[in-house]
Short mmCIF file of C-alpha atoms in Angstrom, two decimals:
data_model
loop_
_atom_site.label_atom_id
_atom_site.label_comp_id
_atom_site.label_asym_id
_atom_site.label_seq_id
_atom_site.Cartn_x
_atom_site.Cartn_y
_atom_site.Cartn_z
CA MET A 98 -14.38 -14.47 -54.67
CA SER A 99 -17.33 -13.14 -57.85
CA ARG A 100 -15.54 -14.11 -61.07
CA ARG A 101 -15.33 -10.65 -62.15
CA LEU A 102 -12.91 -9.78 -58.97
CA THR A 103 -10.42 -13.27 -60.53
CA LYS A 104 -10.12 -11.22 -63.86
CA LEU A 105 -9.25 -8.29 -62.58
CA MET A 106 -6.65 -9.50 -60.61
CA ALA A 107 -5.44 -11.84 -63.05
CA THR A 108 -5.27 -9.16 -65.21
CA GLY A 109 -3.49 -6.80 -63.20
CA ALA A 110 -6.58 -4.26 -63.12
CA ILE A 111 -7.31 -4.06 -59.67
CA SER A 112 -4.83 -2.31 -57.14
CA ALA A 113 -3.40 -3.77 -54.08
CA ALA A 114 -5.79 -0.60 -52.32
CA LEU A 115 -8.71 -1.78 -53.91
CA LEU A 116 -8.13 -5.13 -52.73
CA GLY A 117 -7.49 -3.70 -49.03
CA ALA A 118 -10.36 -2.34 -48.97
CA VAL A 119 -12.55 -5.06 -50.08
CA ALA A 120 -10.46 -7.58 -46.85
CA ALA A 121 -11.46 -4.57 -44.92
CA SER A 122 -15.13 -5.00 -45.45
CA GLY A 123 -15.46 -8.57 -44.02
CA GLY A 124 -14.36 -10.18 -47.60
CA PRO A 125 -11.97 -13.28 -48.03
CA ALA A 126 -9.42 -11.40 -46.60
CA SER A 127 -10.11 -12.11 -43.07
CA ALA A 128 -7.62 -15.09 -43.38
CA VAL A 129 -5.12 -16.30 -40.91
CA GLY A 130 -2.87 -13.83 -39.68
CA SER A 131 -4.72 -11.07 -41.82
CA PRO A 132 -4.93 -7.66 -39.55
CA THR A 133 -8.64 -7.91 -40.01
CA CYS A 134 -8.66 -11.73 -38.06
CA LEU A 135 -6.91 -9.11 -35.18
CA TYR A 136 -8.83 -6.04 -35.36
CA ASN A 137 -12.11 -7.84 -35.00
CA THR A 138 -11.34 -10.29 -31.81
CA LYS A 139 -12.21 -8.53 -29.05
CA ALA A 140 -13.01 -8.95 -25.25
CA THR A 141 -16.41 -8.41 -25.03
CA SER A 142 -15.63 -8.21 -21.50
CA PHE A 143 -13.26 -8.52 -18.71
CA THR A 144 -13.55 -7.88 -14.63
CA VAL A 145 -10.99 -7.73 -11.92
CA SER A 146 -12.30 -8.35 -8.64
CA ASP A 147 -11.47 -9.29 -4.81
CA GLY A 148 -7.74 -8.89 -4.12
CA PRO A 149 -4.26 -10.39 -1.42
CA PHE A 150 -6.50 -9.37 1.15
CA SER A 151 -9.16 -12.35 0.21
CA GLY A 152 -6.99 -14.89 -1.02
CA GLY A 153 -6.69 -13.67 -4.64
CA THR A 154 -7.22 -11.48 -7.03
CA ASP A 155 -10.02 -12.93 -9.46
CA PHE A 156 -10.19 -12.22 -13.59
CA VAL A 157 -12.65 -13.25 -15.31
CA TRP A 158 -13.08 -12.39 -19.80
CA ASN A 159 -15.19 -12.93 -22.56
CA VAL A 160 -13.99 -12.92 -26.27
CA VAL A 161 -14.75 -12.72 -29.58
CA LYS A 162 -12.36 -13.99 -32.53
CA GLY A 163 -12.11 -12.72 -35.23
CA CYS A 164 -11.01 -16.27 -36.88
CA PRO A 165 -10.71 -19.79 -35.59
CA GLU A 166 -7.04 -19.01 -35.98
CA VAL A 167 -6.71 -16.75 -32.72
CA ALA A 168 -4.85 -18.61 -30.29
CA LEU A 169 -5.98 -16.53 -26.66
CA THR A 170 -3.04 -16.22 -23.29
CA PHE A 171 -3.56 -14.86 -20.21
CA ALA A 172 -0.46 -13.92 -17.80
CA GLY A 173 1.36 -16.21 -21.11
CA SER A 174 -0.89 -19.23 -20.88
CA ALA A 175 -3.14 -20.35 -23.07
CA ALA A 176 -6.73 -18.82 -21.89
CA LYS A 177 -10.00 -19.99 -23.31
CA THR A 178 -12.94 -17.58 -24.60
CA SER A 179 -14.69 -17.51 -22.14
CA GLY A 180 -12.38 -18.09 -19.20
CA SER A 181 -11.13 -17.45 -15.52
CA ALA A 182 -7.79 -16.81 -13.85
CA SER A 183 -6.60 -16.39 -10.02
CA ARG A 184 -3.72 -14.40 -9.22
CA ASN A 185 -1.85 -13.76 -5.73
CA PRO A 186 2.20 -12.70 -6.95
CA VAL A 187 4.36 -11.55 -4.49
CA ALA A 188 4.51 -8.21 -5.80
CA THR A 189 2.05 -6.25 -7.41
CA THR A 190 1.87 -7.65 -10.87
CA GLU A 191 0.03 -6.26 -14.13
CA TYR A 192 -1.54 -8.90 -15.98
CA LYS A 193 -3.02 -9.06 -19.84
CA LEU A 194 -4.99 -11.10 -21.96
CA VAL A 195 -3.71 -11.16 -25.66
CA ALA A 196 -4.92 -12.25 -28.73
CA THR A 197 -2.25 -14.05 -31.07
CA VAL A 198 -2.45 -14.69 -35.07
CA GLY A 199 0.69 -15.74 -36.31
CA SER A 200 3.26 -13.46 -36.15
CA SER A 201 1.04 -10.45 -34.85
CA SER A 202 -0.82 -10.24 -31.32
CA LYS A 203 -2.54 -7.19 -29.24
CA VAL A 204 -3.54 -6.77 -25.74
CA LEU A 205 -7.08 -7.03 -25.70
CA ALA A 206 -7.24 -6.14 -21.92
CA SER A 207 -5.37 -6.13 -19.05
CA GLY A 208 -5.68 -5.77 -14.96
CA THR A 209 -3.39 -5.26 -12.30
CA ALA A 210 -3.21 -8.23 -9.15
CA LEU A 211 -1.81 -6.24 -5.85
CA ALA A 212 0.41 -8.24 -3.53
CA GLY A 213 -0.18 -7.71 0.35
CA LYS A 214 0.39 -9.52 3.54
CA VAL A 215 -0.95 -8.91 7.08
CA PHE A 216 1.54 -9.80 10.17
CA ASP A 217 1.03 -10.30 13.71
CA TYR A 218 3.92 -9.96 16.00
CA VAL A 219 5.12 -12.26 18.87
CA TYR A 220 7.84 -11.39 21.82
CA SER A 221 10.95 -13.66 21.42
CA ASN A 222 14.54 -13.23 22.50
CA GLY A 223 14.16 -9.21 24.04
CA ARG A 224 12.25 -8.23 20.75
CA TRP A 225 9.18 -8.05 19.03
CA VAL A 226 8.90 -10.38 15.80
CA LYS A 227 6.66 -10.76 12.83
CA VAL A 228 5.06 -13.51 11.96
CA GLN A 229 1.54 -13.87 10.00
CA GLY A 230 -1.74 -12.81 10.98
CA THR A 231 -3.57 -15.38 11.68
CA GLY A 232 -5.57 -14.36 14.71
CA THR A 233 -8.97 -12.62 14.70
CA ASP A 234 -7.41 -8.96 14.61
CA ALA A 235 -5.42 -9.95 11.71
CA ALA A 236 -9.18 -11.41 10.01
CA ALA A 237 -10.56 -7.42 11.16
CA ALA A 238 -7.46 -5.82 9.83
CA SER A 239 -8.17 -8.15 6.17
CA ALA A 240 -11.64 -7.81 5.60
CA ILE A 241 -10.84 -3.69 5.73
CA ALA A 242 -8.25 -3.91 3.67
CA GLY A 243 -9.84 -5.93 1.20
CA LYS A 244 -12.88 -3.78 1.14
CA ILE A 245 -10.77 -0.45 0.47
CA SER A 246 -8.39 -1.97 -1.97
CA SER A 247 -10.58 -4.08 -3.31
CA ALA A 248 -12.20 -0.90 -4.90
CA LEU A 249 -9.03 0.42 -6.05
CA ALA A 250 -8.96 1.90 -9.65
CA GLU A 251 -6.61 0.56 -11.80
CA PRO A 252 -4.33 3.32 -12.15
CA SER A 253 -4.37 3.58 -8.16
CA LYS A 254 -2.77 0.23 -8.40
CA LYS A 255 -0.64 0.47 -11.27
CA ALA A 256 1.39 2.69 -9.21
CA LEU A 257 2.26 -0.11 -6.79
CA LEU A 258 3.80 -2.23 -9.54
CA GLY A 259 6.19 -4.63 -7.99
CA LYS A 260 5.59 -3.24 -4.37
CA VAL A 261 3.96 -5.41 -1.71
CA LEU A 262 0.89 -3.82 0.88
CA GLU A 263 1.75 -5.03 4.34
CA VAL A 264 -0.70 -4.49 7.54
CA HIS A 265 1.26 -5.08 11.10
CA ILE A 266 -0.49 -4.85 13.89
CA ILE A 267 0.62 -3.63 16.82
CA PRO A 268 0.06 -5.90 19.80
CA SER A 269 -1.89 -4.30 22.52
CA SER A 270 0.96 -4.76 24.70
CA ALA A 271 3.56 -3.27 22.70
CA LYS A 272 4.74 0.39 21.13
CA LEU A 273 4.39 1.50 17.84
CA THR A 274 8.33 2.22 17.97
CA ASP A 275 9.05 -1.37 19.17
CA LEU A 276 8.63 -2.98 15.44
CA ALA A 277 11.83 -3.06 13.02
CA PRO A 278 9.64 -0.61 10.03
CA TRP A 279 9.35 2.19 12.70
CA LYS A 280 12.21 2.15 15.68
CA TYR A 281 12.95 5.05 13.39
CA LEU A 282 10.99 7.64 15.18
CA GLU A 283 11.54 6.28 18.68
CA GLY A 284 11.87 9.16 20.65
CA THR A 285 10.60 11.77 18.18
CA GLY A 286 6.85 13.36 17.79
CA THR A 287 4.15 13.20 15.17
CA CYS A 288 4.15 17.21 14.25
CA ASP A 289 7.83 17.05 13.98
CA ASN A 290 7.75 20.79 13.23
CA LYS A 291 5.06 20.16 10.23
CA PRO A 292 2.61 23.49 9.18
CA GLY A 293 -0.26 23.41 10.46
CA CYS A 294 -0.35 19.74 13.14
CA VAL A 295 -2.85 20.05 15.37
CA GLU A 296 -2.20 16.69 17.39
CA ASP A 297 1.62 16.37 18.99
CA ARG A 298 2.42 12.67 20.58
CA ASP A 299 5.17 10.68 21.32
CA TRP A 300 5.44 7.92 18.09
CA SER A 301 5.76 5.66 20.93
CA ILE A 302 1.92 5.68 21.77
CA VAL A 303 0.32 6.50 19.13
CA ARG A 304 -1.65 3.51 18.04
CA GLY A 305 -1.44 3.39 14.13
CA ILE A 306 0.74 4.77 11.21
CA GLY A 307 0.28 5.57 7.29
CA ALA A 308 2.50 3.78 4.61
CA THR A 309 5.87 3.63 5.31
CA VAL A 310 8.20 2.67 2.31
CA VAL A 311 10.54 0.14 3.90
CA PRO A 312 14.36 1.08 2.93
CA GLY A 313 15.81 -1.02 0.95
CA THR A 314 12.91 -2.98 0.02
CA ASN A 315 9.53 -2.92 -2.14
CA GLN A 316 7.54 -3.32 1.16
CA VAL A 317 4.56 -0.53 1.59
CA ALA A 318 3.76 -0.79 4.97
CA MET A 319 1.83 0.64 7.85
CA ALA A 320 0.34 -0.30 10.57
CA ALA A 321 -3.22 -0.35 13.31
CA ALA A 322 -3.10 -1.85 17.12
CA SER A 323 -5.04 -4.94 18.08
CA GLU A 324 -7.15 -3.23 20.27
CA GLU A 325 -8.05 -0.65 17.49
CA LEU A 326 -9.11 -4.09 15.49
CA VAL A 327 -10.59 -5.90 17.94
CA ALA A 328 -12.37 -5.73 21.31
CA THR A 329 -9.21 -6.26 24.25
CA PRO A 330 -9.75 -6.88 27.72
CA GLY A 331 -7.58 -4.68 29.58
CA LYS A 332 -6.60 -2.28 26.65
CA PRO A 333 -9.74 0.46 25.52
CA SER A 334 -10.18 1.39 21.75
CA THR A 335 -9.10 4.71 21.26
CA HIS A 336 -11.30 5.24 18.29
CA LYS A 337 -14.65 2.99 16.96
CA LEU A 338 -13.03 0.02 16.02
CA GLY A 339 -11.93 -0.44 12.28
CA HIS A 340 -11.07 3.27 12.00
CA ILE A 341 -7.48 3.59 12.49
CA MET A 342 -7.11 0.91 9.90
CA ALA A 343 -9.11 2.29 7.33
CA HIS A 344 -7.75 5.88 8.05
CA GLU A 345 -3.97 4.51 8.13
CA PHE A 346 -4.49 2.11 5.10
CA SER A 347 -6.04 4.82 3.07
CA HIS A 348 -2.94 7.63 3.54
CA VAL A 349 -1.20 5.24 0.84
CA PHE A 350 -3.70 6.17 -2.22
CA LEU A 351 -2.64 9.92 -1.56
CA GLN A 352 1.35 9.54 -0.78
CA LYS A 353 3.74 11.09 -3.51
CA GLY A 354 5.17 8.44 -5.13
CA PHE A 355 1.94 6.25 -5.88
CA VAL A 356 -0.17 9.43 -6.63
CA SER A 357 0.45 11.80 -9.60
CA ASP A 358 1.68 15.04 -8.17
CA ALA A 359 -1.36 16.71 -10.15
CA PHE A 360 -4.14 14.37 -8.61
CA ARG A 361 -2.40 15.08 -4.91
CA LYS A 362 -2.73 19.01 -5.85
CA SER A 363 -6.11 18.98 -7.33
CA VAL A 364 -7.00 17.55 -3.77
CA GLU A 365 -5.12 20.61 -1.91
CA THR A 366 -6.84 22.77 -4.37
CA VAL A 367 -9.92 21.59 -2.63
CA LEU A 368 -9.44 21.50 0.78
CA ALA A 369 -7.81 24.95 0.57
CA GLN A 370 -10.91 25.79 -1.52
CA ARG A 371 -13.00 24.85 1.46
CA GLY A 372 -11.24 27.51 4.04
CA PRO A 373 -11.65 26.76 7.94
CA SER A 374 -15.00 27.32 8.20
CA ALA A 375 -16.49 25.11 6.79
CA ASP A 376 -17.84 21.84 8.20
CA TYR A 377 -15.60 18.56 8.13
CA VAL A 378 -16.22 15.27 8.37
CA GLY A 379 -15.33 14.15 12.02
CA TYR A 380 -13.39 16.29 14.50
CA ASP A 381 -13.12 19.60 11.62
CA ALA A 382 -9.33 20.78 13.14
CA TYR A 383 -7.93 17.38 12.58
CA THR A 384 -9.54 16.63 9.57
CA ARG A 385 -8.36 20.23 7.93
CA SER A 386 -4.96 20.32 9.40
CA SER A 387 -3.31 18.46 6.02
CA VAL A 388 -4.18 17.15 2.77
CA ASP A 389 -3.16 13.66 3.90
CA GLU A 390 -5.56 13.48 6.92
CA TYR A 391 -8.23 15.33 4.71
CA TRP A 392 -7.80 12.28 2.15
CA ALA A 393 -7.44 9.47 5.01
CA GLU A 394 -10.74 10.42 7.20
CA GLY A 395 -12.68 10.92 3.78
CA SER A 396 -11.23 8.00 2.72
CA ALA A 397 -12.53 6.15 6.07
CA ALA A 398 -16.10 7.78 5.91
CA LEU A 399 -16.65 6.79 2.19
CA PHE A 400 -16.07 3.14 4.02
CA ALA A 401 -18.42 4.26 6.74
CA TYR A 402 -15.37 3.46 9.59
CA SER A 403 -16.32 6.50 12.35
CA TYR A 404 -13.99 7.96 14.38
CA ASP A 405 -16.45 8.14 17.50
CA ALA A 406 -20.13 7.29 17.62
CA LYS A 407 -21.12 11.01 18.56
CA PHE A 408 -19.82 11.00 14.39
CA ASP A 409 -21.67 8.25 13.42
CA HIS A 410 -23.77 10.18 10.88
CA GLU A 411 -20.94 12.05 9.08
CA TYR A 412 -18.94 8.90 8.53
CA LYS A 413 -21.10 8.27 5.57
CA GLU A 414 -21.20 8.18 1.96
CA SER A 415 -24.32 10.57 2.19
CA TRP A 416 -22.80 12.80 4.70
CA LEU A 417 -19.43 13.11 1.69
CA ALA A 418 -22.49 14.20 -1.33
CA ALA A 419 -24.36 16.37 0.95
CA ASN A 420 -21.30 18.59 2.74
CA ASP A 421 -18.19 17.56 0.94
CA PRO A 422 -19.32 16.54 -2.86
CA ALA A 423 -15.56 17.81 -4.09
CA LEU A 424 -13.74 15.42 -2.32
CA LEU A 425 -16.49 12.43 -3.06
CA ALA A 426 -15.66 13.49 -6.58
CA LYS A 427 -11.60 12.81 -5.87
CA LEU A 428 -12.53 9.49 -3.43
CA ASN A 429 -14.91 8.20 -6.32
CA ALA A 430 -11.62 8.73 -9.33
CA VAL A 431 -9.32 6.59 -7.12
CA TYR A 432 -12.23 3.76 -5.19
CA PRO A 433 -15.02 3.57 -8.02
CA ASN A 434 -15.15 -0.32 -7.91
CA ARG A 435 -17.29 -0.35 -4.63
#
């Protein structure tokens, strides 16, 4: 502090406002607990990668402190200026990197770790019982779920806070309606008087289903058949391997309750503007039959999981860019981290 400033302070000739201006300029007011100290503390990088289907979500950060006295915490535990952590929560959780000086704190960055599980089924005492997935089909399902979920934008992950994504693998010898979350569909059809539905099938023969909120739980469950994930002797797949899994898993990210009404309506608008004569990815009539199927087929194309070999050239990001750029823009908003 200059002698002149010291003298002015001593004589009361300097105002508090002027002293604050000196502090803001980086002068001696950058003391413990000062607003300038926290203001100058910043996360220069903060990355979130992987997810529950690959062992956990990884967080990596770098922080520049505004003064040495700044204390850092991540998820409530002491953290270093350059640090990392892995989290695999039982329910989708947001984690925060926080700087504290004295009684003042600020959030430097935050990220969301999804919760997810993969289940196989075994037949016991006259019913199918879910068990932790450990087979080759579970590994295939985890790889697809991991590829898609790790690409999600932060708002899409936050929409699932408190929830757990469950992938259920339908045994090749079982029906979808044999599994507890979907028993209620027994005896009903896929169209169920839905406008525009083009393929009415009994749910018992369907080999995959999109996100189902299990009543009374925090579970958001979907299912794909084992033979649709890995080659199964005596049980041929109905689609190219992986397609049903990618299609059904992606349904959740346009489902009501997990996306804003405005975003869902914007995808509906894109579909309506395309019209019935446009070229759609895969089987045109099916893809354009509803906004949900349009989204799910577009997602499968973005991640290159083709419906059928004859459509391989369409299930690519480059095809979407050339033929349906409006849908691609919506997909990129939800899956930017590919």
